[in-house]
Short mmCIF file of C-alpha atoms in Angstrom, two decimals:
data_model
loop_
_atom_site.label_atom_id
_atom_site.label_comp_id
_atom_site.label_asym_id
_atom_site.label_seq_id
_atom_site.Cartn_x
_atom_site.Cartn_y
_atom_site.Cartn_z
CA UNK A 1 57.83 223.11 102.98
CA UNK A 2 61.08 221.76 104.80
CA UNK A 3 63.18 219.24 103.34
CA UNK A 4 65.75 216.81 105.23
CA UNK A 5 68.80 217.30 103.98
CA UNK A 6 69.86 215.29 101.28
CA UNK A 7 73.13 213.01 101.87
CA UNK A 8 75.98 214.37 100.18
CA UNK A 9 78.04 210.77 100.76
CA UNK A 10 78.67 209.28 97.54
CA UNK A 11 77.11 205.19 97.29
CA UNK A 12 79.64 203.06 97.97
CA UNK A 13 81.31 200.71 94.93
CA UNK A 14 81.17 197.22 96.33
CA UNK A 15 84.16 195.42 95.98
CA UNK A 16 83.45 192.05 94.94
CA UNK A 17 85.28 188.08 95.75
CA UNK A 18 85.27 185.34 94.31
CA UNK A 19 84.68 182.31 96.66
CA UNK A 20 85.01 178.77 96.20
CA UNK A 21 83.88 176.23 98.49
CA UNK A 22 84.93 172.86 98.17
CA UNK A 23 84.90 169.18 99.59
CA UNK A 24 84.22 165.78 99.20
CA UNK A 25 81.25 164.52 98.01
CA UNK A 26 77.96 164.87 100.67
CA UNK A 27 79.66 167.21 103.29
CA UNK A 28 77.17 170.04 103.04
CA UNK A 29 78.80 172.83 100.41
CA UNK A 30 75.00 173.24 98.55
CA UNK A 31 73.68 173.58 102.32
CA UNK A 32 76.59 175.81 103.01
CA UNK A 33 75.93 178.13 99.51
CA UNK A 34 71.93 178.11 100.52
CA UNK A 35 72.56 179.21 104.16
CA UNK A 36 74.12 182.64 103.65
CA UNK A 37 72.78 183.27 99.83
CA UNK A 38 71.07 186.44 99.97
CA UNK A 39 69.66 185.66 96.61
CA UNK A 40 68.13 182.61 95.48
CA UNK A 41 71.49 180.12 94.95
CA UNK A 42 71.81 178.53 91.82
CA UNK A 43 71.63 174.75 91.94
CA UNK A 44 72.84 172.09 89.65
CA UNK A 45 71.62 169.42 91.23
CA UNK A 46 70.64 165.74 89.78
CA UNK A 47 69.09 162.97 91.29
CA UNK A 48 71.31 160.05 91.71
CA UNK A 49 71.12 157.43 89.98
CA UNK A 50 71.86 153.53 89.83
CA UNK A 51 74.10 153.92 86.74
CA UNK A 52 76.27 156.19 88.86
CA UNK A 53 76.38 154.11 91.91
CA UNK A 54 79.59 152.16 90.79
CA UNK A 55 81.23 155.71 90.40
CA UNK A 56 80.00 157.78 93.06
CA UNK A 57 81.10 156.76 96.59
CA UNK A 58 78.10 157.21 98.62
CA UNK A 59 79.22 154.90 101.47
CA UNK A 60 78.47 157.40 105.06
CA UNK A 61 75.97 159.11 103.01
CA UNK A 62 73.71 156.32 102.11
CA UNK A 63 70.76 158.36 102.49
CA UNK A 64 72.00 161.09 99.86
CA UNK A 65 69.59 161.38 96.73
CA UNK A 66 71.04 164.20 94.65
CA UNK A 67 74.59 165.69 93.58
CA UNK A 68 75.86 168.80 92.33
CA UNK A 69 76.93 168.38 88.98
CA UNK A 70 78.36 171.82 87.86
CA UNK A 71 78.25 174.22 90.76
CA UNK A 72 76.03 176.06 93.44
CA UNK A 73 76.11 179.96 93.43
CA UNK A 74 75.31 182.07 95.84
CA UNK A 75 76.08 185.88 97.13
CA UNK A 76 76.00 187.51 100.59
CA UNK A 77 76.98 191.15 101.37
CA UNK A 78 79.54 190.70 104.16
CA UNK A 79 79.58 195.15 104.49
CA UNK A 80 78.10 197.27 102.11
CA UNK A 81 81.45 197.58 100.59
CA UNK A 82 82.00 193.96 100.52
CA UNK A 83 79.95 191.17 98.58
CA UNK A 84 81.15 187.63 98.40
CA UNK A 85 80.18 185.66 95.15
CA UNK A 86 80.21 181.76 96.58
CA UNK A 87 80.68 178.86 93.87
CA UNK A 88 80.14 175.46 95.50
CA UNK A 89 82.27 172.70 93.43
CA UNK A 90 81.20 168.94 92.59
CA UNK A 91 82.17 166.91 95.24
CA UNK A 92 82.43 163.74 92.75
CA UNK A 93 86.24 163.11 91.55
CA UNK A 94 84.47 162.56 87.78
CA UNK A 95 83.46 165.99 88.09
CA UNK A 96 86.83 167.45 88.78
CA UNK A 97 87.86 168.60 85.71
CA UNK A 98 85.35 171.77 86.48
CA UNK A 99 87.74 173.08 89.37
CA UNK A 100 90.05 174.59 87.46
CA UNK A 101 87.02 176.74 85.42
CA UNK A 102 85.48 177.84 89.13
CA UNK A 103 88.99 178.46 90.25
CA UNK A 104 90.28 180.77 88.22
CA UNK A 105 89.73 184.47 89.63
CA UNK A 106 89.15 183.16 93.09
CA UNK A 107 90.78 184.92 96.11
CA UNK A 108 90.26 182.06 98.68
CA UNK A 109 88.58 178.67 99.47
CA UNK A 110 86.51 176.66 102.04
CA UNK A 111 87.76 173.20 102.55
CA UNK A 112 84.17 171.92 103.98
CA UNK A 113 85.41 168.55 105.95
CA UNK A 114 83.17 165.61 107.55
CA UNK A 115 85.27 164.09 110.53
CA UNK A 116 83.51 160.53 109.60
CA UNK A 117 85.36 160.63 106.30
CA UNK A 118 88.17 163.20 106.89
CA UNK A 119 90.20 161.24 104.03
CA UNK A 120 87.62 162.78 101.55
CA UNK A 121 89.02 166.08 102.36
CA UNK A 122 92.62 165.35 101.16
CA UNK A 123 92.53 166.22 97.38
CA UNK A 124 90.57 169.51 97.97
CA UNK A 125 93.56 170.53 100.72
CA UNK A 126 95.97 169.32 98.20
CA UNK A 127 94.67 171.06 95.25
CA UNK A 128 94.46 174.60 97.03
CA UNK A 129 98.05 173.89 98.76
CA UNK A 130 99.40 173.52 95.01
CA UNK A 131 98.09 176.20 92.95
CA UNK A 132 98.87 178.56 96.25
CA UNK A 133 95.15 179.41 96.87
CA UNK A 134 94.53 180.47 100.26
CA UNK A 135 91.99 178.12 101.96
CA UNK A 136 90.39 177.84 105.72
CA UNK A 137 88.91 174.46 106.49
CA UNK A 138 85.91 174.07 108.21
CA UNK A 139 84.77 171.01 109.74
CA UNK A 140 80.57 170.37 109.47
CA UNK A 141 79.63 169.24 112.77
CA UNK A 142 77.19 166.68 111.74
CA UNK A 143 74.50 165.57 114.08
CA UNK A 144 76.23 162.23 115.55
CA UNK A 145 79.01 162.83 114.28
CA UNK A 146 82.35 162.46 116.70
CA UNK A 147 83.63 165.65 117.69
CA UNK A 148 87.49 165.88 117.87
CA UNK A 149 89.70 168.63 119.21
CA UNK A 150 90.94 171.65 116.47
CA UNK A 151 94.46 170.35 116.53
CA UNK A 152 93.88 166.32 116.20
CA UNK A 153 92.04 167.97 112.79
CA UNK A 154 94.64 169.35 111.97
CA UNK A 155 97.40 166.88 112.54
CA UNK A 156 95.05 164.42 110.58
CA UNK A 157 95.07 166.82 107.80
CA UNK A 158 98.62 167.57 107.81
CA UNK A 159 97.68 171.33 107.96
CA UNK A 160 100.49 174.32 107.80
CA UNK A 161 100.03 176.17 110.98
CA UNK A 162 99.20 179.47 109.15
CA UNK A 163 95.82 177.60 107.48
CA UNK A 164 92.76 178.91 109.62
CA UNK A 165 90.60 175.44 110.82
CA UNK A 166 87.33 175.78 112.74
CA UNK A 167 83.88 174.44 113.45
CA UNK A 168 81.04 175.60 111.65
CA UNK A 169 77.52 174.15 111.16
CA UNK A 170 76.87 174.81 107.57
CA UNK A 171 73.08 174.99 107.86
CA UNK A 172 73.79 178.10 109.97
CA UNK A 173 74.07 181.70 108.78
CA UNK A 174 76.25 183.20 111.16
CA UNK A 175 78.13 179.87 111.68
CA UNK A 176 78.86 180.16 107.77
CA UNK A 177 79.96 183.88 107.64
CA UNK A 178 82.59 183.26 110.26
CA UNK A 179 83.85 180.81 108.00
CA UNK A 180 84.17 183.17 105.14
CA UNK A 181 84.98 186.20 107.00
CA UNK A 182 87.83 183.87 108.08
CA UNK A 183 88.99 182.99 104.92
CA UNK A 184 88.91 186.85 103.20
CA UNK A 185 91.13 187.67 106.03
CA UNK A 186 93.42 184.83 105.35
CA UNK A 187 93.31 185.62 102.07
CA UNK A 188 93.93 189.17 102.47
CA UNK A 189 96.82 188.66 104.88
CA UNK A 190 98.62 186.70 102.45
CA UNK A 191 98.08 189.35 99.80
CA UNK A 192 99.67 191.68 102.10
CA UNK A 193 102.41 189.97 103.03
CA UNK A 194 103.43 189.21 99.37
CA UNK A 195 102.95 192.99 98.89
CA UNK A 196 105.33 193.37 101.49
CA UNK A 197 107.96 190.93 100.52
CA UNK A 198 107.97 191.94 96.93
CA UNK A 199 108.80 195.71 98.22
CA UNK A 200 111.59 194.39 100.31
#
C-alpha cells in the first residue's frame, strides 16, 4: 500500500489582534462585527426602551429598536497566521465608561462614521488621538445617505494626514476586511516606525 507523503511543515501559530471598533450610536459596528465574524458574534444587545429615550439620542435613527450595551465580538482569520479578535463598543455616551476595559490590549481601531451625523464621530476620533491608538475611519455608506468626497471627510473630521479614511459598506464582507486590513497595517507601520526611532 502507498502512502502520500506526509507534510513535514510544522502548523502555523496564529498570531492574534485585538480590534476595536467604535462609533456613535446606530452607525452599523454590530452589522460591521456580524459581517466578517467567522464564528457566531457575541451580542449584547437590548431593546430600547422609553425610559432611555431622554438619554439616548436616537434622532437620524428613529427607526432603531435595540443597542449594544456591553460589546459585540467577533473573529475572522485575515491569513492563517493572522486572526483578528473584533470588540464592537457601545455607541451610547452612558456606556462609555466600558472603553477603557475593551481598550486595553488593542493594537488599532475602526472609527465607523455616518456622514448624516459626522459630529457623532468626534469623541471616538478624539479618544483614539489621545491615548495614541492607531485608528482608520471608515465612513458607512448608508442607503440615501449623501456621499461626499474622501478629503471634505476628512477636513470635517480634522483628520492628521497619516490616519487611513475610506468607504466601506459595513454589511459587506470584503468591504469590511479592507477596513481592517487597513487598520493592522496602520497599526503595524506605526509600530515600526517607533521601533525605528527608539533605535536611532
Amino acid at each position: 500500500m502507498v502512502f502520500g507523503r506526509s507534510s513535514s511543515r510544522k502548523p502555523v501559530e496564529p498570531v492574534t489582534l485585538k480590534i476595536l471598533v467604535a462609533g456613535g450610536f446606530g452607525v452599523g459596528k454590530t452589522t460591521l462585527v456580524g459581517a466578517v465574524s467567522e464564528i457566531r458574534p457575541l451580542r449584547t444587545e437590548e431593546s430600547l426602551s422609553e425610559v432611555g429615550r431622554p438619554v439616548d439620542d436616537t434622532s437620524g435613527v428613529e427607526n432603531k429598536t435595540t443597542t449594544t450595551v456591553a460589546m459585540d465580538f467577533g473573529r475572522i482569520t485575515l491569513r492563517e497566521d493572522l486572526v483578528l479578535y473584533l470588540f464592537g463598543t457601545p455607541g451610547q455616551d452612558r456606556f462609555w465608561f466600558l472603553w477603557d476595559e475593551l481598550a486595553q490590549g488593542a493594537l488599532g481601531a475602526v472609527v465607523l462614521a455616518d456622514t448624516r451625523r459626522l459630529e457623532d464621530s468626534f469623541a471616538a476620533v478624539d479618544y483614539f488621538e489621545r491615548r495614541d491608538i492607531p485608528f482608520t475611519v471608515a465612513v458607512n455608506c448608508f442607503e440615501g445617505a449623501s456621499r461626499f468626497p474622501v478629503e471634505s471627510v476628512r477636513a470635517a473630521l480634522d483628520l492628521d494626514s497619516e490616519v487611513p479614511l475610506m468607504m466601506c459598506d459595513a454589511r459587506d464582507r470584503e468591504s469590511v476586511k479592507m477596513v481592517l486590513v487597513a487598520v493592522v497595517e496602520h497599526a503595524l507601520a506605526r509600530v515600526d516606525a517607533q521601533r525605528q526611532h527608539a533605535t536611532t
